[in-house]
PDB file of C-alpha atoms and ligand atoms in Angstrom:
ATOM      1  CA  MET A  39     139.101 -53.036-138.089  1.00  0.00           C
ATOM      2  CA  LYS A  40     140.124 -50.598-140.861  1.00  0.00           C
ATOM      3  CA  ASN A  41     137.465 -48.023-141.797  1.00  0.00           C
ATOM      4  CA  SER A  42     137.061 -49.060-145.455  1.00  0.00           C
ATOM      5  CA  ARG A  43     136.696 -52.719-144.401  1.00  0.00           C
ATOM      6  CA  LYS A  44     134.244 -51.750-141.658  1.00  0.00           C
ATOM      7  CA  LYS A  45     132.088 -49.795-144.124  1.00  0.00           C
ATOM      8  CA  ASP A  46     131.929 -52.770-146.475  1.00  0.00           C
ATOM      9  CA  VAL A  47     131.140 -55.237-143.673  1.00  0.00           C
ATOM     10  CA  PHE A  48     128.462 -52.936-142.246  1.00  0.00           C
ATOM     11  CA  GLY A  49     126.871 -52.472-145.698  1.00  0.00           C
ATOM     12  CA  ASN A  50     126.619 -56.213-146.224  1.00  0.00           C
ATOM     13  CA  ALA A  51     125.428 -56.951-142.684  1.00  0.00           C
ATOM     14  CA  LYS A  52     122.679 -54.349-143.078  1.00  0.00           C
ATOM     15  CA  LYS A  53     121.645 -55.688-146.485  1.00  0.00           C
ATOM     16  CA  TRP A  54     121.556 -59.302-145.249  1.00  0.00           C
ATOM     17  CA  ILE A  55     119.677 -58.602-142.032  1.00  0.00           C
ATOM     18  CA  LEU A  56     116.954 -56.729-143.965  1.00  0.00           C
ATOM     19  CA  GLU A  57     116.815 -59.523-146.552  1.00  0.00           C
ATOM     20  CA  ALA A  58     116.516 -62.214-143.847  1.00  0.00           C
ATOM     21  CA  GLY A  59     113.795 -60.201-142.101  1.00  0.00           C
ATOM     22  CA  ASN A  60     111.897 -59.865-145.346  1.00  0.00           C
ATOM     23  CA  ILE A  61     111.947 -63.643-145.859  1.00  0.00           C
ATOM     24  CA  ILE A  62     110.639 -64.179-142.306  1.00  0.00           C
ATOM     25  CA  ARG A  63     107.808 -61.670-142.852  1.00  0.00           C
ATOM     26  CA  GLN A  64     106.819 -63.351-146.107  1.00  0.00           C
ATOM     27  CA  LYS A  65     106.677 -66.766-144.412  1.00  0.00           C
ATOM     28  CA  ILE A  66     105.183 -65.649-141.118  1.00  0.00           C
ATOM     29  CA  ASP A  67     101.907 -67.553-141.668  1.00  0.00           C
ATOM     30  CA  ASP A  68     103.490 -70.714-143.112  1.00  0.00           C
ATOM     31  CA  PRO A  69     103.201 -73.874-140.960  1.00  0.00           C
ATOM     32  CA  LEU A  70     106.141 -74.195-138.568  1.00  0.00           C
ATOM     33  CA  GLU A  71     108.114 -77.196-137.433  1.00  0.00           C
ATOM     34  CA  ILE A  72     108.744 -76.587-133.743  1.00  0.00           C
ATOM     35  CA  ASP A  73     111.252 -78.517-131.630  1.00  0.00           C
ATOM     36  CA  THR A  74     112.374 -78.099-128.062  1.00  0.00           C
ATOM     37  CA  LYS A  75     115.961 -77.870-126.806  1.00  0.00           C
ATOM     38  CA  SER A  76     117.062 -77.741-123.130  1.00  0.00           C
ATOM     39  CA  ASN A  77     113.471 -77.785-121.759  1.00  0.00           C
ATOM     40  CA  PRO A  78     109.866 -77.879-123.104  1.00  0.00           C
ATOM     41  CA  ASN A  79     109.761 -74.059-123.266  1.00  0.00           C
ATOM     42  CA  ASP A  80     113.126 -73.661-125.008  1.00  0.00           C
ATOM     43  CA  LEU A  81     111.824 -73.603-128.570  1.00  0.00           C
ATOM     44  CA  VAL A  82     113.519 -73.765-131.935  1.00  0.00           C
ATOM     45  CA  THR A  83     111.845 -73.693-135.339  1.00  0.00           C
ATOM     46  CA  THR A  84     112.856 -74.347-138.917  1.00  0.00           C
ATOM     47  CA  MET A  85     112.853 -70.561-139.340  1.00  0.00           C
ATOM     48  CA  ASP A  86     115.576 -70.131-136.664  1.00  0.00           C
ATOM     49  CA  LYS A  87     117.719 -72.728-138.434  1.00  0.00           C
ATOM     50  CA  ASP A  88     117.056 -71.502-141.997  1.00  0.00           C
ATOM     51  CA  THR A  89     117.804 -67.907-141.005  1.00  0.00           C
ATOM     52  CA  GLU A  90     121.074 -68.897-139.348  1.00  0.00           C
ATOM     53  CA  ARG A  91     122.059 -70.936-142.428  1.00  0.00           C
ATOM     54  CA  PHE A  92     121.243 -67.897-144.602  1.00  0.00           C
ATOM     55  CA  PHE A  93     123.817 -65.815-142.693  1.00  0.00           C
ATOM     56  CA  VAL A  94     126.424 -68.590-142.592  1.00  0.00           C
ATOM     57  CA  GLU A  95     126.230 -68.966-146.356  1.00  0.00           C
ATOM     58  CA  LYS A  96     126.460 -65.191-147.037  1.00  0.00           C
ATOM     59  CA  ILE A  97     129.294 -64.581-144.568  1.00  0.00           C
ATOM     60  CA  LYS A  98     131.413 -67.609-145.456  1.00  0.00           C
ATOM     61  CA  SER A  99     131.198 -66.940-149.192  1.00  0.00           C
ATOM     62  CA  THR A 100     131.964 -63.203-148.830  1.00  0.00           C
ATOM     63  CA  TYR A 101     134.435 -63.217-145.923  1.00  0.00           C
ATOM     64  CA  PRO A 102     136.080 -66.671-145.774  1.00  0.00           C
ATOM     65  CA  ASP A 103     138.450 -65.483-143.018  1.00  0.00           C
ATOM     66  CA  HIS A 104     135.613 -64.399-140.687  1.00  0.00           C
ATOM     67  CA  LEU A 105     134.187 -66.669-137.983  1.00  0.00           C
ATOM     68  CA  LEU A 106     130.633 -67.178-136.736  1.00  0.00           C
ATOM     69  CA  LEU A 107     129.373 -67.758-133.224  1.00  0.00           C
ATOM     70  CA  SER A 108     125.674 -68.525-133.507  1.00  0.00           C
ATOM     71  CA  GLU A 109     122.894 -70.167-131.547  1.00  0.00           C
ATOM     72  CA  GLU A 110     121.691 -73.032-133.716  1.00  0.00           C
ATOM     73  CA  GLY A 111     125.049 -74.712-134.293  1.00  0.00           C
ATOM     74  CA  PHE A 112     125.810 -73.900-137.953  1.00  0.00           C
ATOM     75  CA  GLY A 113     128.671 -71.557-137.018  1.00  0.00           C
ATOM     76  CA  ASP A 114     132.231 -72.292-135.900  1.00  0.00           C
ATOM     77  CA  GLU A 115     133.782 -73.622-132.716  1.00  0.00           C
ATOM     78  CA  ILE A 116     135.074 -70.427-131.109  1.00  0.00           C
ATOM     79  CA  PRO A 117     137.846 -71.005-128.553  1.00  0.00           C
ATOM     80  CA  SER A 118     138.903 -67.339-128.340  1.00  0.00           C
ATOM     81  CA  LEU A 119     137.771 -63.898-129.518  1.00  0.00           C
ATOM     82  CA  GLU A 120     140.736 -63.494-131.864  1.00  0.00           C
ATOM     83  CA  GLY A 121     139.958 -62.387-135.433  1.00  0.00           C
ATOM     84  CA  THR A 122     136.661 -61.118-136.835  1.00  0.00           C
ATOM     85  CA  ILE A 123     133.652 -62.916-135.357  1.00  0.00           C
ATOM     86  CA  TRP A 124     130.001 -62.464-136.255  1.00  0.00           C
ATOM     87  CA  ILE A 125     127.934 -63.278-133.159  1.00  0.00           C
ATOM     88  CA  ILE A 126     124.438 -64.061-134.387  1.00  0.00           C
ATOM     89  CA  ASP A 127     121.045 -64.841-132.954  1.00  0.00           C
ATOM     90  CA  PRO A 128     118.898 -65.630-136.021  1.00  0.00           C
ATOM     91  CA  ILE A 129     115.677 -65.167-134.032  1.00  0.00           C
ATOM     92  CA  ASP A 130     115.885 -63.676-130.562  1.00  0.00           C
ATOM     93  CA  GLY A 131     112.523 -64.184-128.921  1.00  0.00           C
ATOM     94  CA  THR A 132     111.585 -67.514-130.523  1.00  0.00           C
ATOM     95  CA  MET A 133     108.748 -67.968-128.033  1.00  0.00           C
ATOM     96  CA  ASN A 134     107.272 -64.646-129.165  1.00  0.00           C
ATOM     97  CA  PHE A 135     107.827 -65.657-132.787  1.00  0.00           C
ATOM     98  CA  VAL A 136     105.896 -68.908-132.247  1.00  0.00           C
ATOM     99  CA  GLN A 137     103.150 -67.644-129.925  1.00  0.00           C
ATOM    100  CA  GLN A 138     102.674 -64.033-131.056  1.00  0.00           C
ATOM    101  CA  LYS A 139     104.277 -63.714-134.512  1.00  0.00           C
ATOM    102  CA  ARG A 140     105.832 -60.448-133.350  1.00  0.00           C
ATOM    103  CA  ASN A 141     108.202 -59.001-130.746  1.00  0.00           C
ATOM    104  CA  PHE A 142     111.267 -60.884-131.966  1.00  0.00           C
ATOM    105  CA  ALA A 143     114.502 -59.701-133.550  1.00  0.00           C
ATOM    106  CA  ILE A 144     117.542 -60.748-135.540  1.00  0.00           C
ATOM    107  CA  SER A 145     120.703 -59.798-133.659  1.00  0.00           C
ATOM    108  CA  ILE A 146     124.204 -59.463-135.156  1.00  0.00           C
ATOM    109  CA  GLY A 147     127.267 -58.252-133.276  1.00  0.00           C
ATOM    110  CA  ILE A 148     130.569 -58.089-135.180  1.00  0.00           C
ATOM    111  CA  TYR A 149     133.698 -58.187-133.016  1.00  0.00           C
ATOM    112  CA  HIS A 150     137.333 -57.824-134.021  1.00  0.00           C
ATOM    113  CA  ASP A 151     139.881 -59.205-131.555  1.00  0.00           C
ATOM    114  CA  GLY A 152     137.249 -58.967-128.817  1.00  0.00           C
ATOM    115  CA  ILE A 153     136.257 -55.362-129.550  1.00  0.00           C
ATOM    116  CA  GLY A 154     132.662 -54.682-130.598  1.00  0.00           C
ATOM    117  CA  GLU A 155     132.760 -52.930-133.986  1.00  0.00           C
ATOM    118  CA  ILE A 156     129.252 -53.219-135.457  1.00  0.00           C
ATOM    119  CA  GLY A 157     125.907 -54.077-133.883  1.00  0.00           C
ATOM    120  CA  LEU A 158     122.557 -54.572-135.628  1.00  0.00           C
ATOM    121  CA  ILE A 159     119.211 -55.494-134.079  1.00  0.00           C
ATOM    122  CA  TYR A 160     116.251 -55.838-136.422  1.00  0.00           C
ATOM    123  CA  ASN A 161     112.719 -55.841-135.054  1.00  0.00           C
ATOM    124  CA  VAL A 162     111.416 -57.879-137.963  1.00  0.00           C
ATOM    125  CA  MET A 163     107.633 -57.405-137.843  1.00  0.00           C
ATOM    126  CA  GLU A 164     107.867 -53.674-137.076  1.00  0.00           C
ATOM    127  CA  ASP A 165     110.595 -53.201-139.703  1.00  0.00           C
ATOM    128  CA  VAL A 166     112.723 -51.213-137.240  1.00  0.00           C
ATOM    129  CA  LEU A 167     116.493 -51.489-137.559  1.00  0.00           C
ATOM    130  CA  TYR A 168     118.772 -50.419-134.719  1.00  0.00           C
ATOM    131  CA  TYR A 169     122.471 -50.286-135.511  1.00  0.00           C
ATOM    132  CA  ALA A 170     125.743 -48.907-134.211  1.00  0.00           C
ATOM    133  CA  LYS A 171     129.341 -48.667-135.313  1.00  0.00           C
ATOM    134  CA  ARG A 172     132.022 -48.208-132.668  1.00  0.00           C
ATOM    135  CA  GLY A 173     132.780 -44.523-132.207  1.00  0.00           C
ATOM    136  CA  GLU A 174     130.100 -43.421-134.689  1.00  0.00           C
ATOM    137  CA  GLY A 175     126.948 -43.513-132.539  1.00  0.00           C
ATOM    138  CA  ALA A 176     123.807 -45.619-132.511  1.00  0.00           C
ATOM    139  CA  PHE A 177     120.828 -45.258-134.833  1.00  0.00           C
ATOM    140  CA  LYS A 178     117.197 -46.303-135.139  1.00  0.00           C
ATOM    141  CA  ASN A 179     116.000 -46.486-138.739  1.00  0.00           C
ATOM    142  CA  GLY A 180     118.813 -44.096-139.691  1.00  0.00           C
ATOM    143  CA  LYS A 181     118.030 -41.515-136.997  1.00  0.00           C
ATOM    144  CA  ALA A 182     120.734 -40.964-134.344  1.00  0.00           C
ATOM    145  CA  LEU A 183     119.875 -42.077-130.817  1.00  0.00           C
ATOM    146  CA  MET A 184     120.650 -39.450-128.196  1.00  0.00           C
ATOM    147  CA  PRO A 185     123.247 -40.006-125.450  1.00  0.00           C
ATOM    148  CA  LEU A 186     121.454 -41.292-122.347  1.00  0.00           C
ATOM    149  CA  GLU A 187     120.234 -38.419-120.154  1.00  0.00           C
ATOM    150  CA  LYS A 188     122.226 -37.658-117.027  1.00  0.00           C
ATOM    151  CA  GLY A 189     120.901 -37.690-113.456  1.00  0.00           C
ATOM    152  CA  LEU A 190     118.087 -40.226-113.759  1.00  0.00           C
ATOM    153  CA  VAL A 191     116.619 -41.687-110.574  1.00  0.00           C
ATOM    154  CA  LEU A 192     115.388 -45.248-110.057  1.00  0.00           C
ATOM    155  CA  GLU A 193     112.049 -44.041-108.688  1.00  0.00           C
ATOM    156  CA  GLU A 194     111.282 -42.581-112.141  1.00  0.00           C
ATOM    157  CA  SER A 195     112.725 -45.475-114.135  1.00  0.00           C
ATOM    158  CA  VAL A 196     111.282 -48.472-115.944  1.00  0.00           C
ATOM    159  CA  ILE A 197     113.383 -51.639-115.670  1.00  0.00           C
ATOM    160  CA  GLY A 198     113.245 -54.727-117.899  1.00  0.00           C
ATOM    161  CA  LEU A 199     113.302 -57.977-115.947  1.00  0.00           C
ATOM    162  CA  ASN A 200     113.152 -61.602-116.944  1.00  0.00           C
ATOM    163  CA  HIS A 201     110.854 -63.021-114.293  1.00  0.00           C
ATOM    164  CA  LEU A 202     112.624 -66.389-114.226  1.00  0.00           C
ATOM    165  CA  TRP A 203     114.380 -64.961-111.156  1.00  0.00           C
ATOM    166  CA  LEU A 204     111.148 -65.817-109.344  1.00  0.00           C
ATOM    167  CA  CYS A 205     111.541 -69.548-109.866  1.00  0.00           C
ATOM    168  CA  GLU A 206     115.103 -70.504-110.752  1.00  0.00           C
ATOM    169  CA  ASN A 207     118.614 -69.119-111.025  1.00  0.00           C
ATOM    170  CA  ARG A 208     117.968 -67.228-107.809  1.00  0.00           C
ATOM    171  CA  LEU A 209     121.272 -65.408-107.822  1.00  0.00           C
ATOM    172  CA  VAL A 210     119.703 -62.585-105.845  1.00  0.00           C
ATOM    173  CA  ASP A 211     117.407 -62.896-102.832  1.00  0.00           C
ATOM    174  CA  GLU A 212     113.731 -62.640-103.929  1.00  0.00           C
ATOM    175  CA  LYS A 213     112.959 -60.118-101.215  1.00  0.00           C
ATOM    176  CA  ILE A 214     115.594 -57.765-102.635  1.00  0.00           C
ATOM    177  CA  MET A 215     114.191 -58.216-106.145  1.00  0.00           C
ATOM    178  CA  GLN A 216     110.726 -57.411-104.784  1.00  0.00           C
ATOM    179  CA  ASP A 217     112.134 -54.220-103.213  1.00  0.00           C
ATOM    180  CA  LEU A 218     113.689 -53.317-106.555  1.00  0.00           C
ATOM    181  CA  VAL A 219     110.368 -53.818-108.364  1.00  0.00           C
ATOM    182  CA  LYS A 220     108.570 -51.707-105.754  1.00  0.00           C
ATOM    183  CA  THR A 221     111.170 -48.926-105.842  1.00  0.00           C
ATOM    184  CA  ALA A 222     111.323 -48.521-109.637  1.00  0.00           C
ATOM    185  CA  ARG A 223     108.466 -46.715-111.359  1.00  0.00           C
ATOM    186  CA  GLY A 224     107.705 -49.839-113.367  1.00  0.00           C
ATOM    187  CA  SER A 225     109.016 -53.132-114.696  1.00  0.00           C
ATOM    188  CA  ARG A 226     108.545 -54.800-118.072  1.00  0.00           C
ATOM    189  CA  THR A 227     109.276 -58.150-119.715  1.00  0.00           C
ATOM    190  CA  TYR A 228     109.444 -58.162-123.529  1.00  0.00           C
ATOM    191  CA  GLY A 229     110.821 -61.663-124.149  1.00  0.00           C
ATOM    192  CA  SER A 230     113.637 -60.654-126.479  1.00  0.00           C
ATOM    193  CA  ALA A 231     116.926 -59.723-124.840  1.00  0.00           C
ATOM    194  CA  ALA A 232     118.140 -58.043-128.038  1.00  0.00           C
ATOM    195  CA  LEU A 233     115.081 -55.787-128.145  1.00  0.00           C
ATOM    196  CA  GLU A 234     115.462 -55.015-124.431  1.00  0.00           C
ATOM    197  CA  PHE A 235     119.046 -53.881-125.106  1.00  0.00           C
ATOM    198  CA  ALA A 236     117.804 -51.751-128.021  1.00  0.00           C
ATOM    199  CA  PHE A 237     115.169 -50.185-125.750  1.00  0.00           C
ATOM    200  CA  VAL A 238     117.870 -49.319-123.197  1.00  0.00           C
ATOM    201  CA  ALA A 239     119.926 -47.699-125.986  1.00  0.00           C
ATOM    202  CA  GLU A 240     116.830 -45.812-127.097  1.00  0.00           C
ATOM    203  CA  GLY A 241     116.225 -44.597-123.526  1.00  0.00           C
ATOM    204  CA  VAL A 242     112.754 -46.142-123.219  1.00  0.00           C
ATOM    205  CA  LEU A 243     113.978 -48.632-120.589  1.00  0.00           C
ATOM    206  CA  GLU A 244     116.476 -47.422-117.994  1.00  0.00           C
ATOM    207  CA  GLY A 245     117.835 -50.901-117.359  1.00  0.00           C
ATOM    208  CA  TYR A 246     117.451 -54.604-118.130  1.00  0.00           C
ATOM    209  CA  LEU A 247     118.460 -57.264-115.672  1.00  0.00           C
ATOM    210  CA  THR A 248     118.482 -61.004-116.239  1.00  0.00           C
ATOM    211  CA  MET A 249     120.137 -63.996-114.631  1.00  0.00           C
ATOM    212  CA  SER A 250     121.538 -65.870-117.630  1.00  0.00           C
ATOM    213  CA  LEU A 251     122.085 -64.985-121.286  1.00  0.00           C
ATOM    214  CA  SER A 252     124.242 -66.344-124.114  1.00  0.00           C
ATOM    215  CA  PRO A 253     126.766 -64.318-126.151  1.00  0.00           C
ATOM    216  CA  TRP A 254     124.367 -64.040-129.147  1.00  0.00           C
ATOM    217  CA  ASP A 255     121.669 -62.497-126.918  1.00  0.00           C
ATOM    218  CA  VAL A 256     123.905 -59.571-125.944  1.00  0.00           C
ATOM    219  CA  ALA A 257     126.680 -59.109-128.547  1.00  0.00           C
ATOM    220  CA  ALA A 258     124.912 -56.534-130.746  1.00  0.00           C
ATOM    221  CA  GLY A 259     123.095 -54.806-127.898  1.00  0.00           C
ATOM    222  CA  MET A 260     126.301 -54.173-125.951  1.00  0.00           C
ATOM    223  CA  ILE A 261     127.714 -52.172-128.874  1.00  0.00           C
ATOM    224  CA  LEU A 262     124.521 -50.117-129.250  1.00  0.00           C
ATOM    225  CA  VAL A 263     124.272 -49.331-125.554  1.00  0.00           C
ATOM    226  CA  ASP A 264     127.948 -48.452-125.309  1.00  0.00           C
ATOM    227  CA  GLU A 265     127.547 -45.884-128.097  1.00  0.00           C
ATOM    228  CA  VAL A 266     124.937 -43.910-126.127  1.00  0.00           C
ATOM    229  CA  GLY A 267     126.866 -44.025-122.834  1.00  0.00           C
ATOM    230  CA  GLY A 268     125.148 -47.025-121.200  1.00  0.00           C
ATOM    231  CA  VAL A 269     126.879 -49.805-119.278  1.00  0.00           C
ATOM    232  CA  THR A 270     126.714 -53.616-119.641  1.00  0.00           C
ATOM    233  CA  THR A 271     128.128 -55.932-116.965  1.00  0.00           C
ATOM    234  CA  THR A 272     127.205 -59.088-115.088  1.00  0.00           C
ATOM    235  CA  ILE A 273     124.871 -58.513-112.134  1.00  0.00           C
ATOM    236  CA  ASP A 274     128.017 -58.128-109.983  1.00  0.00           C
ATOM    237  CA  GLY A 275     129.383 -55.335-112.154  1.00  0.00           C
ATOM    238  CA  GLU A 276     132.010 -57.571-113.819  1.00  0.00           C
ATOM    239  CA  PRO A 277     132.770 -57.516-117.580  1.00  0.00           C
ATOM    240  CA  ILE A 278     130.715 -59.827-119.835  1.00  0.00           C
ATOM    241  CA  ASN A 279     132.615 -62.830-121.196  1.00  0.00           C
ATOM    242  CA  LEU A 280     131.447 -63.396-124.787  1.00  0.00           C
ATOM    243  CA  LEU A 281     132.647 -67.001-124.799  1.00  0.00           C
ATOM    244  CA  THR A 282     130.132 -68.186-122.206  1.00  0.00           C
ATOM    245  CA  ARG A 283     126.759 -67.528-120.548  1.00  0.00           C
ATOM    246  CA  ASN A 284     126.581 -64.627-118.096  1.00  0.00           C
ATOM    247  CA  SER A 285     124.154 -62.919-115.781  1.00  0.00           C
ATOM    248  CA  VAL A 286     123.517 -59.565-117.475  1.00  0.00           C
ATOM    249  CA  PHE A 287     122.728 -56.084-116.251  1.00  0.00           C
ATOM    250  CA  VAL A 288     122.604 -53.309-118.847  1.00  0.00           C
ATOM    251  CA  GLY A 289     121.513 -49.782-118.150  1.00  0.00           C
ATOM    252  CA  HIS A 290     121.843 -46.080-117.735  1.00  0.00           C
ATOM    253  CA  PRO A 291     125.067 -45.559-115.689  1.00  0.00           C
ATOM    254  CA  ASP A 292     123.350 -43.853-112.693  1.00  0.00           C
ATOM    255  CA  ILE A 293     120.646 -46.519-112.462  1.00  0.00           C
ATOM    256  CA  HIS A 294     123.182 -49.320-112.929  1.00  0.00           C
ATOM    257  CA  LYS A 295     125.303 -47.979-110.059  1.00  0.00           C
ATOM    258  CA  ARG A 296     122.312 -47.496-107.750  1.00  0.00           C
ATOM    259  CA  ILE A 297     120.824 -50.967-108.366  1.00  0.00           C
ATOM    260  CA  ILE A 298     124.130 -52.738-107.739  1.00  0.00           C
ATOM    261  CA  LYS A 299     124.869 -50.694-104.599  1.00  0.00           C
ATOM    262  CA  ASP A 300     121.414 -50.595-102.958  1.00  0.00           C
ATOM    263  CA  PHE A 301     119.927 -53.883-104.149  1.00  0.00           C
ATOM    264  CA  ILE A 302     122.049 -56.595-105.771  1.00  0.00           C
ATOM    265  CA  SER A 303     125.067 -56.314-103.471  1.00  0.00           C
ATOM    266  CA  LYS A 304     122.720 -56.629-100.471  1.00  0.00           C
ATOM    267  CA  GLY A 305     120.878 -59.686-101.767  1.00  0.00           C
ATOM    268  CA  ARG A 306     123.512 -61.647-103.682  1.00  0.00           C
ATOM    269  CA  LYS A 307     123.362 -65.376-102.920  1.00  0.00           C
TER     270      LYS A 307
HETATM  271  C1  IPD B 778     115.765 -65.757-125.367  1.00  0.00           C
HETATM  272  C2  IPD B 778     115.173 -64.364-125.275  1.00  0.00           C
HETATM  273  C3  IPD B 778     114.542 -64.136-123.925  1.00  0.00           C
HETATM  274  C4  IPD B 778     115.537 -64.379-122.814  1.00  0.00           C
HETATM  275  C5  IPD B 778     116.100 -65.789-122.931  1.00  0.00           C
HETATM  276  C6  IPD B 778     116.775 -65.966-124.290  1.00  0.00           C
HETATM  277  P1  IPD B 778     115.846 -67.006-127.748  1.00  0.00           P
HETATM  278  O1  IPD B 778     116.388 -65.964-126.613  1.00  0.00           O
HETATM  279  O2  IPD B 778     116.155 -63.370-125.484  1.00  0.00           O
HETATM  280  O3  IPD B 778     114.060 -62.822-123.796  1.00  0.00           O
HETATM  281  O4  IPD B 778     114.893 -64.228-121.593  1.00  0.00           O
HETATM  282  O5  IPD B 778     117.009 -66.021-121.906  1.00  0.00           O
HETATM  283  O6  IPD B 778     117.303 -67.267-124.374  1.00  0.00           O
HETATM  284  O7  IPD B 778     115.981 -68.378-127.172  1.00  0.00           O
HETATM  285  O8  IPD B 778     114.469 -66.648-128.058  1.00  0.00           O
HETATM  286  O9  IPD B 778     116.798 -66.757-128.854  1.00  0.00           O
HETATM  287 CA1   CA B 779     118.312 -65.288-127.891  1.00  0.00          CA
HETATM  288 CA1   CA B 780     117.478 -67.494-130.807  1.00  0.00          CA
END
């Protein structure tokens, strides 16, 4: 993407994500219509849908040649990563949004011909905006995030885990996952993949490991993490395919290498 174009797209994406967040904050106590999708705990609200429609309308009227890959179905059918594609999760952490009214984010990753150009993750209730532009670093509320420190060890690391590995999608033997939890200094579950990626980029989580995520959960976060020297792959160390669901393992490069070598590769089912 040309630099002048990228600047303009970034400016609009930033303006729209803050605007959408502001609307959500204003309506946070309004009654919600809550539906379920694939299972009784897979929630969707009118706010998820309205927020997605807000972005579709802005993007389509400003950039008619751009495409949208988004969770709630108001975007385009995307058969390939050709062209400029906005990959959007209007609310990442809907369960937190419904149950806690906090700890959720809007996530926007903008890709051009499959290359991540711009990533934005907005922690709506805390009014914290993480963003990155390819080759220009990652930022938190305008302040540059530092490159991830070298030489970290797992024994002093905190790892984000989605505990669904305990009951389903057991891609890795539970015993090995238990060893991983016992070896790391600590483990955390925040309930918003986008925020967990942002925390890895910020260096407050050394890794985040989960068995199945969609493109909109990871698109923005991958760009942020890449800008500070982190790595995102499947749990087998393979590249993420943004056209489908993947297992996901993002982290500090030393921790990523160690967990794959000493844990996942030994317990892969
Ligand atoms: C979910 C969150 C959650 C992750 C789920 C995602 P949603 O996204 O990111 O942390 O564990 O797999 O589906 O449904 O709230 O947008
Ligand atoms: Ca999500
Ligand atoms: Ca969502």
